[in-house]
């Protein structure tokens, strides 16, 4: 991987040491990657918000201790930390309070840096839109299978989470608005994903009894990269009291107008449905256009996708094209292009119009077949033009099986360590 801005020799030495440490954790997780039953239905009560709850963003509504992968339920002080799933208050894009869930993990490892233990908020990559896909429901297992739907949920937040826990950093993983809790998950909604991340940081500090000014960072790849990027640029106005130190945003979908046509016809073409469902949930005028422009197959696909996980949409909609969903035979990108109403809404999700208040490690794959490199490069340019501190990294992996998302996954594996080390480095200052 080519690092445009350069990396220090010290980082490379630390990286080699940490690779050995993290390999054990990842190997253990992989060894446990067996088919597990879906979470007990009785746990659903946790995800139903009370009739009334504290409206201040970041308030902890309720919490419950849960085991992590490979831990024995109820045993105290286990590696890598003590986990609690949390319901907390965030805000919808219109400013109204929203009950959101997530997971906070207090590490057993001590924090060896300066000052109080820092917190990193992890935004999961695309895991789905159904409530059963919520990351907090998969913390004690690598995957779950619900044969009644059927549905396959996959937990791949473990690398970021375990790596930070090994370094004594508190971790909070958000489920995002509408995932697990009532309503449709508003996938790639710029304000709501950013709010969920920022309020997750507030909730993590409160749930852990940490100082209000303890260092905070954000991290994520793909959908999570967009959430981290959104949080980074919204922090100054939405949560100015947070002591944000750094963010890692890998392959963020910063411009949906560029991302949607790139995903069309790919292995995860169904993810376009996640985006459309999220937009129709918040924008009635978009819902009208979608209702008018989709055919019966498109309407059925969007309904099916709204309750699906990433493991469900690949066999169901892999390599399909959205032109099969429209009454005119146009792709959804073409429909958006001729609809000023939808164009405006898609434009409102654009990341890059505000300045992050802390350094950002931004990554784009030169041949990424899901998240176009050009729109990530544009995000870096937009932020830098406002005076932001941005380290932009290009992953040069050559094209491999285009549209198979290999060129999206491989850069993630290559960027994980430098992205995490960047955040850790800012915490240690």
PDB file of N, CA, C and O in Angstrom, residues 329-404:
ATOM      1  N   UNK A 329     -37.338   0.866 -17.293  1.00  0.00           N
ATOM      2  CA  UNK A 329     -36.148   0.119 -17.661  1.00  0.00           C
ATOM      3  C   UNK A 329     -34.869   0.920 -17.491  1.00  0.00           C
ATOM      4  O   UNK A 329     -33.791   0.471 -17.905  1.00  0.00           O
ATOM      5  N   UNK A 330     -34.967   2.093 -16.863  1.00  0.00           N
ATOM      6  CA  UNK A 330     -33.780   2.892 -16.562  1.00  0.00           C
ATOM      7  C   UNK A 330     -33.161   2.402 -15.247  1.00  0.00           C
ATOM      8  O   UNK A 330     -33.852   1.822 -14.407  1.00  0.00           O
ATOM      9  N   UNK A 331     -31.889   2.669 -15.068  1.00  0.00           N
ATOM     10  CA  UNK A 331     -31.274   2.400 -13.773  1.00  0.00           C
ATOM     11  C   UNK A 331     -31.783   3.427 -12.771  1.00  0.00           C
ATOM     12  O   UNK A 331     -32.265   4.501 -13.147  1.00  0.00           O
ATOM     13  N   UNK A 332     -31.663   3.112 -11.508  1.00  0.00           N
ATOM     14  CA  UNK A 332     -32.077   4.070 -10.482  1.00  0.00           C
ATOM     15  C   UNK A 332     -31.231   5.335 -10.546  1.00  0.00           C
ATOM     16  O   UNK A 332     -31.721   6.428 -10.247  1.00  0.00           O
ATOM     17  N   UNK A 333     -29.989   5.212 -10.974  1.00  0.00           N
ATOM     18  CA  UNK A 333     -29.145   6.400 -11.137  1.00  0.00           C
ATOM     19  C   UNK A 333     -29.718   7.334 -12.189  1.00  0.00           C
ATOM     20  O   UNK A 333     -29.701   8.559 -12.036  1.00  0.00           O
ATOM     21  N   UNK A 334     -30.243   6.770 -13.254  1.00  0.00           N
ATOM     22  CA  UNK A 334     -30.862   7.582 -14.301  1.00  0.00           C
ATOM     23  C   UNK A 334     -32.134   8.247 -13.808  1.00  0.00           C
ATOM     24  O   UNK A 334     -32.419   9.404 -14.129  1.00  0.00           O
ATOM     25  N   UNK A 335     -32.905   7.515 -13.015  1.00  0.00           N
ATOM     26  CA  UNK A 335     -34.121   8.088 -12.439  1.00  0.00           C
ATOM     27  C   UNK A 335     -33.770   9.260 -11.525  1.00  0.00           C
ATOM     28  O   UNK A 335     -34.411  10.324 -11.567  1.00  0.00           O
ATOM     29  N   UNK A 336     -32.734   9.077 -10.705  1.00  0.00           N
ATOM     30  CA  UNK A 336     -32.292  10.156  -9.818  1.00  0.00           C
ATOM     31  C   UNK A 336     -31.848  11.365 -10.631  1.00  0.00           C
ATOM     32  O   UNK A 336     -32.172  12.509 -10.302  1.00  0.00           O
ATOM     33  N   UNK A 337     -31.122  11.126 -11.719  1.00  0.00           N
ATOM     34  CA  UNK A 337     -30.570  12.208 -12.535  1.00  0.00           C
ATOM     35  C   UNK A 337     -31.651  13.084 -13.166  1.00  0.00           C
ATOM     36  O   UNK A 337     -31.427  14.279 -13.398  1.00  0.00           O
ATOM     37  N   UNK A 338     -32.810  12.518 -13.421  1.00  0.00           N
ATOM     38  CA  UNK A 338     -33.875  13.327 -14.029  1.00  0.00           C
ATOM     39  C   UNK A 338     -34.940  13.768 -13.022  1.00  0.00           C
ATOM     40  O   UNK A 338     -35.991  14.279 -13.402  1.00  0.00           O
ATOM     41  N   UNK A 339     -34.666  13.559 -11.744  1.00  0.00           N
ATOM     42  CA  UNK A 339     -35.602  13.976 -10.699  1.00  0.00           C
ATOM     43  C   UNK A 339     -34.949  15.013  -9.801  1.00  0.00           C
ATOM     44  O   UNK A 339     -34.162  14.667  -8.912  1.00  0.00           O
ATOM     45  N   UNK A 340     -35.243  16.301  -9.981  1.00  0.00           N
ATOM     46  CA  UNK A 340     -34.637  17.348  -9.146  1.00  0.00           C
ATOM     47  C   UNK A 340     -34.871  17.127  -7.649  1.00  0.00           C
ATOM     48  O   UNK A 340     -33.992  17.418  -6.839  1.00  0.00           O
ATOM     49  N   UNK A 341     -36.031  16.599  -7.288  1.00  0.00           N
ATOM     50  CA  UNK A 341     -36.345  16.362  -5.888  1.00  0.00           C
ATOM     51  C   UNK A 341     -35.369  15.364  -5.272  1.00  0.00           C
ATOM     52  O   UNK A 341     -34.795  15.593  -4.203  1.00  0.00           O
ATOM     53  N   UNK A 342     -35.165  14.243  -5.976  1.00  0.00           N
ATOM     54  CA  UNK A 342     -34.272  13.211  -5.458  1.00  0.00           C
ATOM     55  C   UNK A 342     -32.822  13.674  -5.529  1.00  0.00           C
ATOM     56  O   UNK A 342     -32.030  13.392  -4.625  1.00  0.00           O
ATOM     57  N   UNK A 343     -32.477  14.392  -6.588  1.00  0.00           N
ATOM     58  CA  UNK A 343     -31.123  14.930  -6.696  1.00  0.00           C
ATOM     59  C   UNK A 343     -30.779  15.802  -5.494  1.00  0.00           C
ATOM     60  O   UNK A 343     -29.673  15.724  -4.933  1.00  0.00           O
ATOM     61  N   UNK A 344     -31.720  16.638  -5.085  1.00  0.00           N
ATOM     62  CA  UNK A 344     -31.493  17.530  -3.950  1.00  0.00           C
ATOM     63  C   UNK A 344     -31.259  16.734  -2.670  1.00  0.00           C
ATOM     64  O   UNK A 344     -30.344  17.034  -1.886  1.00  0.00           O
ATOM     65  N   UNK A 345     -32.069  15.713  -2.465  1.00  0.00           N
ATOM     66  CA  UNK A 345     -31.940  14.895  -1.256  1.00  0.00           C
ATOM     67  C   UNK A 345     -30.618  14.130  -1.251  1.00  0.00           C
ATOM     68  O   UNK A 345     -29.922  14.068  -0.234  1.00  0.00           O
ATOM     69  N   UNK A 346     -30.261  13.558  -2.388  1.00  0.00           N
ATOM     70  CA  UNK A 346     -28.987  12.849  -2.489  1.00  0.00           C
ATOM     71  C   UNK A 346     -27.833  13.814  -2.222  1.00  0.00           C
ATOM     72  O   UNK A 346     -26.863  13.479  -1.544  1.00  0.00           O
ATOM     73  N   UNK A 347     -27.959  15.031  -2.721  1.00  0.00           N
ATOM     74  CA  UNK A 347     -26.937  16.041  -2.483  1.00  0.00           C
ATOM     75  C   UNK A 347     -26.799  16.400  -1.016  1.00  0.00           C
ATOM     76  O   UNK A 347     -25.696  16.728  -0.551  1.00  0.00           O
ATOM     77  N   UNK A 348     -27.893  16.337  -0.261  1.00  0.00           N
ATOM     78  CA  UNK A 348     -27.847  16.655   1.167  1.00  0.00           C
ATOM     79  C   UNK A 348     -27.041  15.625   1.964  1.00  0.00           C
ATOM     80  O   UNK A 348     -26.605  15.905   3.080  1.00  0.00           O
ATOM     81  N   UNK A 349     -26.836  14.446   1.395  1.00  0.00           N
ATOM     82  CA  UNK A 349     -26.058  13.410   2.079  1.00  0.00           C
ATOM     83  C   UNK A 349     -24.562  13.551   1.788  1.00  0.00           C
ATOM     84  O   UNK A 349     -23.753  12.792   2.332  1.00  0.00           O
ATOM     85  N   UNK A 350     -24.196  14.487   0.973  1.00  0.00           N
ATOM     86  CA  UNK A 350     -22.789  14.677   0.583  1.00  0.00           C
ATOM     87  C   UNK A 350     -21.939  15.071   1.791  1.00  0.00           C
ATOM     88  O   UNK A 350     -22.247  16.013   2.523  1.00  0.00           O
ATOM     89  N   UNK A 351     -20.855  14.344   2.005  1.00  0.00           N
ATOM     90  CA  UNK A 351     -19.921  14.638   3.091  1.00  0.00           C
ATOM     91  C   UNK A 351     -18.778  15.477   2.533  1.00  0.00           C
ATOM     92  O   UNK A 351     -18.285  15.212   1.439  1.00  0.00           O
ATOM     93  N   UNK A 352     -18.359  16.482   3.282  1.00  0.00           N
ATOM     94  CA  UNK A 352     -17.240  17.305   2.841  1.00  0.00           C
ATOM     95  C   UNK A 352     -17.503  18.792   2.867  1.00  0.00           C
ATOM     96  O   UNK A 352     -16.598  19.585   2.572  1.00  0.00           O
ATOM     97  N   UNK A 353     -18.695  19.189   3.249  1.00  0.00           N
ATOM     98  CA  UNK A 353     -19.029  20.614   3.246  1.00  0.00           C
ATOM     99  C   UNK A 353     -18.708  21.294   4.567  1.00  0.00           C
ATOM    100  O   UNK A 353     -18.800  22.517   4.681  1.00  0.00           O
ATOM    101  N   UNK A 354     -18.362  20.516   5.600  1.00  0.00           N
ATOM    102  CA  UNK A 354     -17.974  21.063   6.896  1.00  0.00           C
ATOM    103  C   UNK A 354     -16.559  20.606   7.230  1.00  0.00           C
ATOM    104  O   UNK A 354     -16.083  19.586   6.720  1.00  0.00           O
ATOM    105  N   UNK A 355     -15.894  21.343   8.100  1.00  0.00           N
ATOM    106  CA  UNK A 355     -14.500  21.075   8.436  1.00  0.00           C
ATOM    107  C   UNK A 355     -14.390  20.208   9.692  1.00  0.00           C
ATOM    108  O   UNK A 355     -14.911  20.576  10.745  1.00  0.00           O
ATOM    109  N   UNK A 356     -13.709  19.058   9.621  1.00  0.00           N
ATOM    110  CA  UNK A 356     -13.449  18.268  10.835  1.00  0.00           C
ATOM    111  C   UNK A 356     -12.619  19.080  11.827  1.00  0.00           C
ATOM    112  O   UNK A 356     -11.747  19.860  11.425  1.00  0.00           O
ATOM    113  N   UNK A 357     -12.890  18.910  13.113  1.00  0.00           N
ATOM    114  CA  UNK A 357     -12.167  19.687  14.129  1.00  0.00           C
ATOM    115  C   UNK A 357     -10.985  18.934  14.717  1.00  0.00           C
ATOM    116  O   UNK A 357     -10.419  19.337  15.737  1.00  0.00           O
ATOM    117  N   UNK A 358     -10.598  17.796  14.080  1.00  0.00           N
ATOM    118  CA  UNK A 358      -9.456  17.013  14.529  1.00  0.00           C
ATOM    119  C   UNK A 358      -8.868  16.286  13.312  1.00  0.00           C
ATOM    120  O   UNK A 358      -9.540  16.155  12.280  1.00  0.00           O
ATOM    121  N   UNK A 359      -7.632  15.798  13.406  1.00  0.00           N
ATOM    122  CA  UNK A 359      -7.010  15.109  12.272  1.00  0.00           C
ATOM    123  C   UNK A 359      -7.808  13.888  11.810  1.00  0.00           C
ATOM    124  O   UNK A 359      -8.410  13.182  12.617  1.00  0.00           O
ATOM    125  N   UNK A 360      -7.770  13.653  10.496  1.00  0.00           N
ATOM    126  CA  UNK A 360      -8.489  12.526   9.901  1.00  0.00           C
ATOM    127  C   UNK A 360      -7.538  11.704   9.033  1.00  0.00           C
ATOM    128  O   UNK A 360      -6.767  12.256   8.252  1.00  0.00           O
ATOM    129  N   UNK A 361      -7.609  10.389   9.192  1.00  0.00           N
ATOM    130  CA  UNK A 361      -6.910   9.448   8.314  1.00  0.00           C
ATOM    131  C   UNK A 361      -7.950   8.952   7.322  1.00  0.00           C
ATOM    132  O   UNK A 361      -8.896   8.256   7.687  1.00  0.00           O
ATOM    133  N   UNK A 362      -7.788   9.305   6.052  1.00  0.00           N
ATOM    134  CA  UNK A 362      -8.773   9.003   5.017  1.00  0.00           C
ATOM    135  C   UNK A 362      -8.155   8.063   3.997  1.00  0.00           C
ATOM    136  O   UNK A 362      -7.028   8.279   3.542  1.00  0.00           O
ATOM    137  N   UNK A 363      -8.896   7.012   3.639  1.00  0.00           N
ATOM    138  CA  UNK A 363      -8.370   6.031   2.686  1.00  0.00           C
ATOM    139  C   UNK A 363      -9.329   5.814   1.527  1.00  0.00           C
ATOM    140  O   UNK A 363     -10.545   5.819   1.695  1.00  0.00           O
ATOM    141  N   UNK A 364      -8.745   5.616   0.338  1.00  0.00           N
ATOM    142  CA  UNK A 364      -9.518   5.257  -0.839  1.00  0.00           C
ATOM    143  C   UNK A 364      -8.752   4.246  -1.670  1.00  0.00           C
ATOM    144  O   UNK A 364      -7.532   4.361  -1.837  1.00  0.00           O
ATOM    145  N   UNK A 365      -9.448   3.241  -2.189  1.00  0.00           N
ATOM    146  CA  UNK A 365      -8.815   2.249  -3.054  1.00  0.00           C
ATOM    147  C   UNK A 365      -8.854   2.732  -4.493  1.00  0.00           C
ATOM    148  O   UNK A 365      -9.925   3.066  -5.015  1.00  0.00           O
ATOM    149  N   UNK A 366      -7.711   2.762  -5.145  1.00  0.00           N
ATOM    150  CA  UNK A 366      -7.628   3.287  -6.503  1.00  0.00           C
ATOM    151  C   UNK A 366      -8.569   2.556  -7.449  1.00  0.00           C
ATOM    152  O   UNK A 366      -9.126   3.146  -8.376  1.00  0.00           O
ATOM    153  N   UNK A 367      -8.767   1.258  -7.218  1.00  0.00           N
ATOM    154  CA  UNK A 367      -9.647   0.460  -8.079  1.00  0.00           C
ATOM    155  C   UNK A 367     -10.810  -0.138  -7.290  1.00  0.00           C
ATOM    156  O   UNK A 367     -11.334  -1.191  -7.663  1.00  0.00           O
ATOM    157  N   UNK A 368     -11.211   0.529  -6.212  1.00  0.00           N
ATOM    158  CA  UNK A 368     -12.337   0.061  -5.409  1.00  0.00           C
ATOM    159  C   UNK A 368     -13.565  -0.066  -6.309  1.00  0.00           C
ATOM    160  O   UNK A 368     -13.960   0.889  -6.986  1.00  0.00           O
ATOM    161  N   UNK A 369     -14.183  -1.256  -6.333  1.00  0.00           N
ATOM    162  CA  UNK A 369     -15.321  -1.493  -7.220  1.00  0.00           C
ATOM    163  C   UNK A 369     -16.664  -1.288  -6.529  1.00  0.00           C
ATOM    164  O   UNK A 369     -17.711  -1.645  -7.074  1.00  0.00           O
ATOM    165  N   UNK A 370     -16.650  -0.690  -5.344  1.00  0.00           N
ATOM    166  CA  UNK A 370     -17.882  -0.359  -4.626  1.00  0.00           C
ATOM    167  C   UNK A 370     -17.924   1.127  -4.288  1.00  0.00           C
ATOM    168  O   UNK A 370     -18.916   1.809  -4.559  1.00  0.00           O
ATOM    169  N   UNK A 371     -16.861   1.627  -3.695  1.00  0.00           N
ATOM    170  CA  UNK A 371     -16.776   3.036  -3.307  1.00  0.00           C
ATOM    171  C   UNK A 371     -15.760   3.723  -4.216  1.00  0.00           C
ATOM    172  O   UNK A 371     -14.546   3.565  -4.032  1.00  0.00           O
ATOM    173  N   UNK A 372     -16.202   4.466  -5.227  1.00  0.00           N
ATOM    174  CA  UNK A 372     -15.285   5.050  -6.212  1.00  0.00           C
ATOM    175  C   UNK A 372     -14.197   5.911  -5.572  1.00  0.00           C
ATOM    176  O   UNK A 372     -14.464   6.736  -4.700  1.00  0.00           O
ATOM    177  N   UNK A 373     -12.987   5.711  -6.039  1.00  0.00           N
ATOM    178  CA  UNK A 373     -11.833   6.433  -5.518  1.00  0.00           C
ATOM    179  C   UNK A 373     -11.985   7.942  -5.687  1.00  0.00           C
ATOM    180  O   UNK A 373     -11.636   8.718  -4.797  1.00  0.00           O
ATOM    181  N   UNK A 374     -12.511   8.358  -6.818  1.00  0.00           N
ATOM    182  CA  UNK A 374     -12.602   9.784  -7.111  1.00  0.00           C
ATOM    183  C   UNK A 374     -13.386  10.568  -6.087  1.00  0.00           C
ATOM    184  O   UNK A 374     -13.009  11.698  -5.741  1.00  0.00           O
ATOM    185  N   UNK A 375     -14.474  10.004  -5.584  1.00  0.00           N
ATOM    186  CA  UNK A 375     -15.269  10.763  -4.615  1.00  0.00           C
ATOM    187  C   UNK A 375     -14.603  10.786  -3.241  1.00  0.00           C
ATOM    188  O   UNK A 375     -14.832  11.703  -2.461  1.00  0.00           O
ATOM    189  N   UNK A 376     -13.728   9.806  -2.934  1.00  0.00           N
ATOM    190  CA  UNK A 376     -12.949   9.874  -1.696  1.00  0.00           C
ATOM    191  C   UNK A 376     -11.870  10.947  -1.835  1.00  0.00           C
ATOM    192  O   UNK A 376     -11.647  11.745  -0.923  1.00  0.00           O
ATOM    193  N   UNK A 377     -11.215  10.983  -3.004  1.00  0.00           N
ATOM    194  CA  UNK A 377     -10.206  12.011  -3.254  1.00  0.00           C
ATOM    195  C   UNK A 377     -10.828  13.400  -3.192  1.00  0.00           C
ATOM    196  O   UNK A 377     -10.210  14.354  -2.692  1.00  0.00           O
ATOM    197  N   UNK A 378     -12.056  13.526  -3.680  1.00  0.00           N
ATOM    198  CA  UNK A 378     -12.741  14.816  -3.631  1.00  0.00           C
ATOM    199  C   UNK A 378     -13.039  15.222  -2.195  1.00  0.00           C
ATOM    200  O   UNK A 378     -12.930  16.401  -1.832  1.00  0.00           O
ATOM    201  N   UNK A 379     -13.396  14.246  -1.363  1.00  0.00           N
ATOM    202  CA  UNK A 379     -13.631  14.527   0.052  1.00  0.00           C
ATOM    203  C   UNK A 379     -12.364  15.073   0.696  1.00  0.00           C
ATOM    204  O   UNK A 379     -12.409  16.059   1.444  1.00  0.00           O
ATOM    205  N   UNK A 380     -11.231  14.440   0.403  1.00  0.00           N
ATOM    206  CA  UNK A 380      -9.957  14.920   0.945  1.00  0.00           C
ATOM    207  C   UNK A 380      -9.694  16.356   0.490  1.00  0.00           C
ATOM    208  O   UNK A 380      -9.284  17.209   1.298  1.00  0.00           O
ATOM    209  N   UNK A 381      -9.949  16.629  -0.786  1.00  0.00           N
ATOM    210  CA  UNK A 381      -9.729  17.979  -1.319  1.00  0.00           C
ATOM    211  C   UNK A 381     -10.674  18.990  -0.669  1.00  0.00           C
ATOM    212  O   UNK A 381     -10.269  20.116  -0.336  1.00  0.00           O
ATOM    213  N   UNK A 382     -11.925  18.596  -0.491  1.00  0.00           N
ATOM    214  CA  UNK A 382     -12.919  19.498   0.123  1.00  0.00           C
ATOM    215  C   UNK A 382     -12.519  19.855   1.549  1.00  0.00           C
ATOM    216  O   UNK A 382     -12.629  21.015   1.964  1.00  0.00           O
ATOM    217  N   UNK A 383     -12.099  18.849   2.308  1.00  0.00           N
ATOM    218  CA  UNK A 383     -11.704  19.112   3.691  1.00  0.00           C
ATOM    219  C   UNK A 383     -10.439  19.958   3.766  1.00  0.00           C
ATOM    220  O   UNK A 383     -10.344  20.886   4.569  1.00  0.00           O
ATOM    221  N   UNK A 384      -9.468  19.633   2.930  1.00  0.00           N
ATOM    222  CA  UNK A 384      -8.220  20.388   2.948  1.00  0.00           C
ATOM    223  C   UNK A 384      -8.434  21.846   2.546  1.00  0.00           C
ATOM    224  O   UNK A 384      -7.768  22.747   3.074  1.00  0.00           O
ATOM    225  N   UNK A 385      -9.359  22.065   1.640  1.00  0.00           N
ATOM    226  CA  UNK A 385      -9.652  23.437   1.208  1.00  0.00           C
ATOM    227  C   UNK A 385     -10.187  24.286   2.356  1.00  0.00           C
ATOM    228  O   UNK A 385     -10.078  25.515   2.334  1.00  0.00           O
ATOM    229  N   UNK A 386     -10.757  23.612   3.365  1.00  0.00           N
ATOM    230  CA  UNK A 386     -11.266  24.319   4.536  1.00  0.00           C
ATOM    231  C   UNK A 386     -10.227  24.385   5.664  1.00  0.00           C
ATOM    232  O   UNK A 386     -10.522  24.888   6.744  1.00  0.00           O
ATOM    233  N   UNK A 387      -9.044  23.861   5.398  1.00  0.00           N
ATOM    234  CA  UNK A 387      -7.985  23.921   6.396  1.00  0.00           C
ATOM    235  C   UNK A 387      -7.915  22.733   7.318  1.00  0.00           C
ATOM    236  O   UNK A 387      -7.209  22.779   8.342  1.00  0.00           O
ATOM    237  N   UNK A 388      -8.606  21.637   7.000  1.00  0.00           N
ATOM    238  CA  UNK A 388      -8.596  20.453   7.863  1.00  0.00           C
ATOM    239  C   UNK A 388      -7.269  19.701   7.739  1.00  0.00           C
ATOM    240  O   UNK A 388      -6.600  19.741   6.702  1.00  0.00           O
ATOM    241  N   UNK A 389      -6.920  18.988   8.812  1.00  0.00           N
ATOM    242  CA  UNK A 389      -5.717  18.155   8.853  1.00  0.00           C
ATOM    243  C   UNK A 389      -6.094  16.768   8.353  1.00  0.00           C
ATOM    244  O   UNK A 389      -6.697  15.973   9.084  1.00  0.00           O
ATOM    245  N   UNK A 390      -5.763  16.462   7.104  1.00  0.00           N
ATOM    246  CA  UNK A 390      -6.183  15.208   6.476  1.00  0.00           C
ATOM    247  C   UNK A 390      -4.968  14.437   5.962  1.00  0.00           C
ATOM    248  O   UNK A 390      -4.166  14.972   5.189  1.00  0.00           O
ATOM    249  N   UNK A 391      -4.832  13.209   6.400  1.00  0.00           N
ATOM    250  CA  UNK A 391      -3.822  12.310   5.844  1.00  0.00           C
ATOM    251  C   UNK A 391      -4.539  11.378   4.875  1.00  0.00           C
ATOM    252  O   UNK A 391      -5.290  10.491   5.293  1.00  0.00           O
ATOM    253  N   UNK A 392      -4.349  11.579   3.582  1.00  0.00           N
ATOM    254  CA  UNK A 392      -5.066  10.813   2.563  1.00  0.00           C
ATOM    255  C   UNK A 392      -4.168   9.712   2.019  1.00  0.00           C
ATOM    256  O   UNK A 392      -3.080   9.968   1.516  1.00  0.00           O
ATOM    257  N   UNK A 393      -4.649   8.477   2.119  1.00  0.00           N
ATOM    258  CA  UNK A 393      -3.890   7.298   1.708  1.00  0.00           C
ATOM    259  C   UNK A 393      -4.574   6.632   0.519  1.00  0.00           C
ATOM    260  O   UNK A 393      -5.792   6.431   0.527  1.00  0.00           O
ATOM    261  N   UNK A 394      -3.785   6.293  -0.485  1.00  0.00           N
ATOM    262  CA  UNK A 394      -4.296   5.593  -1.654  1.00  0.00           C
ATOM    263  C   UNK A 394      -3.862   4.138  -1.624  1.00  0.00           C
ATOM    264  O   UNK A 394      -2.664   3.851  -1.523  1.00  0.00           O
ATOM    265  N   UNK A 395      -4.807   3.208  -1.721  1.00  0.00           N
ATOM    266  CA  UNK A 395      -4.473   1.797  -1.820  1.00  0.00           C
ATOM    267  C   UNK A 395      -4.430   1.433  -3.306  1.00  0.00           C
ATOM    268  O   UNK A 395      -5.424   1.577  -4.010  1.00  0.00           O
ATOM    269  N   UNK A 396      -3.286   0.943  -3.788  1.00  0.00           N
ATOM    270  CA  UNK A 396      -3.112   0.717  -5.224  1.00  0.00           C
ATOM    271  C   UNK A 396      -3.457  -0.682  -5.714  1.00  0.00           C
ATOM    272  O   UNK A 396      -3.069  -1.055  -6.825  1.00  0.00           O
ATOM    273  N   UNK A 397      -4.144  -1.490  -4.927  1.00  0.00           N
ATOM    274  CA  UNK A 397      -4.473  -2.857  -5.344  1.00  0.00           C
ATOM    275  C   UNK A 397      -5.042  -2.862  -6.761  1.00  0.00           C
ATOM    276  O   UNK A 397      -6.004  -2.148  -7.057  1.00  0.00           O
ATOM    277  N   UNK A 398      -4.461  -3.648  -7.673  1.00  0.00           N
ATOM    278  CA  UNK A 398      -4.945  -3.665  -9.067  1.00  0.00           C
ATOM    279  C   UNK A 398      -6.321  -4.303  -9.167  1.00  0.00           C
ATOM    280  O   UNK A 398      -6.757  -5.005  -8.248  1.00  0.00           O
ATOM    281  N   UNK A 399      -7.026  -4.064 -10.275  1.00  0.00           N
ATOM    282  CA  UNK A 399      -8.375  -4.630 -10.438  1.00  0.00           C
ATOM    283  C   UNK A 399      -8.377  -6.159 -10.352  1.00  0.00           C
ATOM    284  O   UNK A 399      -7.577  -6.818 -11.007  1.00  0.00           O
ATOM    285  N   UNK A 400      -9.265  -6.681  -9.515  1.00  0.00           N
ATOM    286  CA  UNK A 400      -9.406  -8.131  -9.356  1.00  0.00           C
ATOM    287  C   UNK A 400     -10.890  -8.470  -9.383  1.00  0.00           C
ATOM    288  O   UNK A 400     -11.646  -8.054  -8.515  1.00  0.00           O
ATOM    289  N   UNK A 401     -11.329  -9.216 -10.383  1.00  0.00           N
ATOM    290  CA  UNK A 401     -12.723  -9.656 -10.463  1.00  0.00           C
ATOM    291  C   UNK A 401     -13.674  -8.475 -10.226  1.00  0.00           C
ATOM    292  O   UNK A 401     -14.443  -8.454  -9.257  1.00  0.00           O
ATOM    293  N   UNK A 402     -13.628  -7.502 -11.119  1.00  0.00           N
ATOM    294  CA  UNK A 402     -14.433  -6.299 -10.980  1.00  0.00           C
ATOM    295  C   UNK A 402     -15.904  -6.621 -10.716  1.00  0.00           C
ATOM    296  O   UNK A 402     -16.464  -7.545 -11.298  1.00  0.00           O
ATOM    297  N   UNK A 403     -16.499  -5.831  -9.843  1.00  0.00           N
ATOM    298  CA  UNK A 403     -17.892  -5.960  -9.403  1.00  0.00           C
ATOM    299  C   UNK A 403     -18.108  -7.091  -8.394  1.00  0.00           C
ATOM    300  O   UNK A 403     -19.226  -7.343  -7.961  1.00  0.00           O
ATOM    301  N   UNK A 404     -17.014  -7.757  -8.016  1.00  0.00           N
ATOM    302  CA  UNK A 404     -17.145  -8.842  -7.037  1.00  0.00           C
ATOM    303  C   UNK A 404     -16.925  -8.327  -5.623  1.00  0.00           C
ATOM    304  O   UNK A 404     -17.039  -9.092  -4.673  1.00  0.00           O
TER     305      UNK A 404
END
